[in-house]
Amino acid sequence: MKKFIVAILLLAITGYGIWNALAAEKAKEVGLSVGNAAPDFSLQTLNGQTVHLSDFRGKPVIVNFWTTWCPPCKKEMPDMEKFYKAHHSDVELLAVHLTSQDTRENVKSFINEYQLSFPVVLDEKKKVLELYHIQTIPTSYIIDKDGVIRKKIVGPMTYKQMVEITAAFRE
C-alpha cells in the first residue's frame, strides 16, 4: 500500500511539474507588453545579410528604432556605440532603421559618420514599424535572453540609462 501511495504522489508531482511548465510557456504570449514574448522579425543589413530577432536568443538585446533625420536619434547614437563596445559580450544591440521614412544612402553615410559597429537592419517596407506599432522615435525595447520584453523606452537613452536598465539582465 505504501508503494502505491508513493507511486501516486510521484505521478501527481510529475504531472504538476509538466502542467506548470506548459502554463509558464503559454504565459509568454507574443505581444508588445512587458512580459510578452517579443514578436520575431527578419530584416536585412546594408550588405544584404538577413538578421532575425530570434538570432539573439540566449543574450539580452536592445532593439532600437530610429532614422537619420531624427535629432534625438542622432543624440543617442554615440552612447549606443559606447554601450555596444563596452557590453556587447553581455548584451546585444540591434538598430532597426526605418528606411521607409528615410533612404539607404542616408543610413550608409550615418553609419560611417558615427562609426557604428553594432548591427543595423533596414525596415524598407514598414513591416517592423507596423508590427511594433512604432509612433515615436527613437523607441527601444529591452528583451531578455529568453525573448521576453522587459522594458519599453520611448525617447533617447543615455549610456548610463542603458547600463542601469540592462544590469538586471546581464549574466
mmCIF file of C-alpha atoms in Angstrom:
data_model
loop_
_atom_site.group_PDB
_atom_site.id
_atom_site.type_symbol
_atom_site.label_atom_id
_atom_site.label_comp_id
_atom_site.label_asym_id
_atom_site.label_seq_id
_atom_site.Cartn_x
_atom_site.Cartn_y
_atom_site.Cartn_z
ATOM 1 C CA MET A 1 0.000 0.000 0.000
ATOM 2 C CA LYS A 2 2.878 2.386 0.801
ATOM 3 C CA LYS A 3 4.413 1.786 -2.653
ATOM 4 C CA PHE A 4 1.065 2.550 -4.261
ATOM 5 C CA ILE A 5 0.750 5.844 -2.354
ATOM 6 C CA VAL A 6 4.342 6.800 -3.179
ATOM 7 C CA ALA A 7 3.735 5.997 -6.857
ATOM 8 C CA ILE A 8 0.560 8.123 -6.895
ATOM 9 C CA LEU A 9 2.411 11.021 -5.210
ATOM 10 C CA LEU A 10 5.285 10.797 -7.721
ATOM 11 C CA LEU A 11 2.834 10.791 -10.626
ATOM 12 C CA ALA A 12 0.977 13.766 -9.153
ATOM 13 C CA ILE A 13 4.203 15.731 -8.630
ATOM 14 C CA THR A 14 5.407 14.892 -12.158
ATOM 15 C CA GLY A 15 2.033 15.836 -13.643
ATOM 16 C CA TYR A 16 2.014 19.110 -11.729
ATOM 17 C CA GLY A 17 5.534 19.903 -12.946
ATOM 18 C CA ILE A 18 4.595 19.265 -16.573
ATOM 19 C CA TRP A 19 1.395 21.306 -16.233
ATOM 20 C CA ASN A 20 3.318 24.159 -14.593
ATOM 21 C CA ALA A 21 5.957 24.167 -17.366
ATOM 22 C CA LEU A 22 3.280 24.238 -20.069
ATOM 23 C CA ALA A 23 1.390 27.021 -18.276
ATOM 24 C CA ALA A 24 4.572 29.101 -17.946
ATOM 25 C CA GLU A 25 5.319 28.682 -21.659
ATOM 26 C CA LYS A 26 1.783 29.679 -22.588
ATOM 27 C CA ALA A 27 2.060 32.772 -20.358
ATOM 28 C CA LYS A 28 4.728 34.089 -22.709
ATOM 29 C CA GLU A 29 2.233 35.186 -25.325
ATOM 30 C CA VAL A 30 3.639 37.098 -28.275
ATOM 31 C CA GLY A 31 2.841 40.786 -27.900
ATOM 32 C CA LEU A 32 4.222 44.234 -27.197
ATOM 33 C CA SER A 33 3.631 44.470 -23.448
ATOM 34 C CA VAL A 34 6.211 43.853 -20.753
ATOM 35 C CA GLY A 35 6.171 40.109 -20.065
ATOM 36 C CA ASN A 36 5.172 39.157 -23.621
ATOM 37 C CA ALA A 37 7.447 37.312 -25.995
ATOM 38 C CA ALA A 38 8.750 39.878 -28.472
ATOM 39 C CA PRO A 39 7.384 39.413 -31.988
ATOM 40 C CA ASP A 40 10.094 37.916 -34.191
ATOM 41 C CA PHE A 41 11.080 39.570 -37.444
ATOM 42 C CA SER A 42 13.744 39.361 -40.108
ATOM 43 C CA LEU A 43 15.310 42.283 -41.959
ATOM 44 C CA GLN A 44 18.442 42.795 -43.998
ATOM 45 C CA THR A 45 21.576 44.804 -43.353
ATOM 46 C CA LEU A 46 23.009 47.183 -45.957
ATOM 47 C CA ASN A 47 25.166 44.346 -47.306
ATOM 48 C CA GLY A 48 22.171 42.007 -47.697
ATOM 49 C CA GLN A 49 22.704 39.789 -44.640
ATOM 50 C CA THR A 50 19.372 38.635 -43.166
ATOM 51 C CA VAL A 51 19.075 39.120 -39.422
ATOM 52 C CA HIS A 52 16.271 37.653 -37.301
ATOM 53 C CA LEU A 53 15.456 38.995 -33.846
ATOM 54 C CA SER A 54 15.401 35.361 -32.683
ATOM 55 C CA ASP A 55 19.096 35.086 -33.698
ATOM 56 C CA PHE A 56 19.842 36.955 -30.459
ATOM 57 C CA ARG A 57 18.154 34.436 -28.123
ATOM 58 C CA GLY A 58 20.430 33.471 -25.278
ATOM 59 C CA LYS A 59 21.506 37.091 -24.735
ATOM 60 C CA PRO A 60 19.558 40.193 -23.752
ATOM 61 C CA VAL A 61 19.114 42.630 -26.630
ATOM 62 C CA ILE A 62 18.216 46.283 -27.032
ATOM 63 C CA VAL A 63 16.124 46.771 -30.168
ATOM 64 C CA ASN A 64 16.249 50.431 -31.158
ATOM 65 C CA PHE A 65 14.001 52.017 -33.812
ATOM 66 C CA TRP A 66 15.454 55.156 -35.422
ATOM 67 C CA THR A 67 16.062 57.296 -38.530
ATOM 68 C CA THR A 68 18.941 59.504 -39.626
ATOM 69 C CA TRP A 69 16.894 62.738 -39.653
ATOM 70 C CA CYS A 70 15.720 62.366 -36.030
ATOM 71 C CA PRO A 71 17.660 64.734 -33.681
ATOM 72 C CA PRO A 72 17.120 62.564 -30.531
ATOM 73 C CA CYS A 73 18.261 59.504 -32.521
ATOM 74 C CA LYS A 74 21.437 61.324 -33.527
ATOM 75 C CA LYS A 75 21.990 62.327 -29.913
ATOM 76 C CA GLU A 76 21.787 58.774 -28.541
ATOM 77 C CA MET A 77 23.878 57.027 -31.220
ATOM 78 C CA PRO A 78 27.309 57.856 -29.724
ATOM 79 C CA ASP A 79 26.103 56.470 -26.374
ATOM 80 C CA MET A 80 24.725 53.372 -28.096
ATOM 81 C CA GLU A 81 28.065 52.768 -29.776
ATOM 82 C CA LYS A 82 29.884 53.295 -26.465
ATOM 83 C CA PHE A 83 27.479 50.860 -24.747
ATOM 84 C CA TYR A 84 27.851 48.274 -27.500
ATOM 85 C CA LYS A 85 31.648 48.419 -27.371
ATOM 86 C CA ALA A 86 31.671 48.050 -23.582
ATOM 87 C CA HIS A 87 28.905 45.445 -23.170
ATOM 88 C CA HIS A 88 28.381 43.505 -26.419
ATOM 89 C CA SER A 89 29.663 40.333 -24.801
ATOM 90 C CA ASP A 90 26.712 40.531 -22.349
ATOM 91 C CA VAL A 91 24.012 42.489 -24.223
ATOM 92 C CA GLU A 92 23.347 42.738 -27.945
ATOM 93 C CA LEU A 93 22.178 45.851 -29.738
ATOM 94 C CA LEU A 94 20.057 45.776 -32.883
ATOM 95 C CA ALA A 95 19.260 49.073 -34.581
ATOM 96 C CA VAL A 96 16.181 48.964 -36.810
ATOM 97 C CA HIS A 97 16.475 51.801 -39.297
ATOM 98 C CA LEU A 98 13.052 52.950 -40.510
ATOM 99 C CA THR A 99 14.214 53.128 -44.114
ATOM 100 C CA SER A 100 10.631 53.567 -45.327
ATOM 101 C CA GLN A 101 10.878 57.073 -43.814
ATOM 102 C CA ASP A 102 14.478 57.720 -44.887
ATOM 103 C CA THR A 103 16.937 56.425 -47.521
ATOM 104 C CA ARG A 104 19.556 53.695 -47.778
ATOM 105 C CA GLU A 105 22.120 56.318 -48.785
ATOM 106 C CA ASN A 106 21.439 58.333 -45.626
ATOM 107 C CA VAL A 107 21.813 55.306 -43.355
ATOM 108 C CA LYS A 108 25.063 54.277 -45.057
ATOM 109 C CA SER A 109 26.526 57.775 -44.559
ATOM 110 C CA PHE A 110 25.240 57.879 -40.976
ATOM 111 C CA ILE A 111 26.831 54.529 -40.072
ATOM 112 C CA ASN A 112 30.150 55.730 -41.494
ATOM 113 C CA GLU A 113 29.977 59.166 -39.866
ATOM 114 C CA TYR A 114 29.133 57.765 -36.412
ATOM 115 C CA GLN A 115 31.403 54.726 -36.895
ATOM 116 C CA LEU A 116 28.676 52.328 -35.757
ATOM 117 C CA SER A 117 29.836 48.765 -35.205
ATOM 118 C CA PHE A 118 26.566 47.207 -33.988
ATOM 119 C CA PRO A 119 24.115 45.556 -36.393
ATOM 120 C CA VAL A 120 21.815 47.913 -38.311
ATOM 121 C CA VAL A 121 18.914 46.415 -40.256
ATOM 122 C CA LEU A 122 16.680 48.199 -42.762
ATOM 123 C CA ASP A 123 12.896 48.290 -42.454
ATOM 124 C CA GLU A 124 12.225 49.369 -46.032
ATOM 125 C CA LYS A 125 8.587 48.252 -46.233
ATOM 126 C CA LYS A 126 7.304 49.398 -42.785
ATOM 127 C CA LYS A 127 6.987 45.728 -41.812
ATOM 128 C CA VAL A 128 8.557 46.009 -38.366
ATOM 129 C CA LEU A 129 7.440 49.629 -37.861
ATOM 130 C CA GLU A 130 3.834 48.377 -38.083
ATOM 131 C CA LEU A 131 4.493 45.091 -36.234
ATOM 132 C CA TYR A 132 5.823 47.034 -33.218
ATOM 133 C CA HIS A 133 3.354 49.950 -33.579
ATOM 134 C CA ILE A 134 6.206 52.492 -33.547
ATOM 135 C CA GLN A 135 4.864 56.039 -33.354
ATOM 136 C CA THR A 136 7.710 57.938 -31.692
ATOM 137 C CA ILE A 137 11.386 57.646 -32.498
ATOM 138 C CA PRO A 138 13.643 56.686 -31.049
ATOM 139 C CA THR A 139 11.858 53.827 -29.305
ATOM 140 C CA SER A 140 13.738 50.919 -27.750
ATOM 141 C CA TYR A 141 12.685 47.559 -26.397
ATOM 142 C CA ILE A 142 14.786 45.714 -23.832
ATOM 143 C CA ILE A 143 14.351 41.993 -24.436
ATOM 144 C CA ASP A 144 15.758 39.350 -22.106
ATOM 145 C CA LYS A 145 17.753 36.266 -23.126
ATOM 146 C CA ASP A 146 14.529 34.248 -23.489
ATOM 147 C CA GLY A 147 12.996 36.737 -25.925
ATOM 148 C CA VAL A 148 10.644 38.337 -23.378
ATOM 149 C CA ILE A 149 10.075 42.104 -23.373
ATOM 150 C CA ARG A 150 11.269 43.570 -20.073
ATOM 151 C CA LYS A 151 11.041 47.307 -20.801
ATOM 152 C CA LYS A 152 9.998 49.793 -23.474
ATOM 153 C CA ILE A 153 11.694 53.186 -23.647
ATOM 154 C CA VAL A 154 10.234 55.982 -25.755
ATOM 155 C CA GLY A 155 12.799 58.679 -26.459
ATOM 156 C CA PRO A 156 16.591 58.718 -26.426
ATOM 157 C CA MET A 157 18.658 56.826 -23.871
ATOM 158 C CA THR A 158 21.978 57.772 -22.357
ATOM 159 C CA TYR A 159 24.878 55.400 -21.824
ATOM 160 C CA LYS A 160 24.152 55.439 -18.076
ATOM 161 C CA GLN A 161 20.491 54.518 -18.651
ATOM 162 C CA MET A 162 21.472 51.620 -20.928
ATOM 163 C CA VAL A 163 23.871 50.280 -18.322
ATOM 164 C CA GLU A 164 21.324 50.628 -15.497
ATOM 165 C CA ILE A 165 18.375 49.206 -17.440
ATOM 166 C CA THR A 166 20.256 46.163 -18.708
ATOM 167 C CA ALA A 167 22.136 45.426 -15.442
ATOM 168 C CA ALA A 168 19.429 43.049 -14.213
ATOM 169 C CA PHE A 169 19.538 41.021 -17.452
ATOM 170 C CA ARG A 170 23.287 40.652 -17.856
ATOM 171 C CA GLU A 171 24.796 37.444 -16.555
#
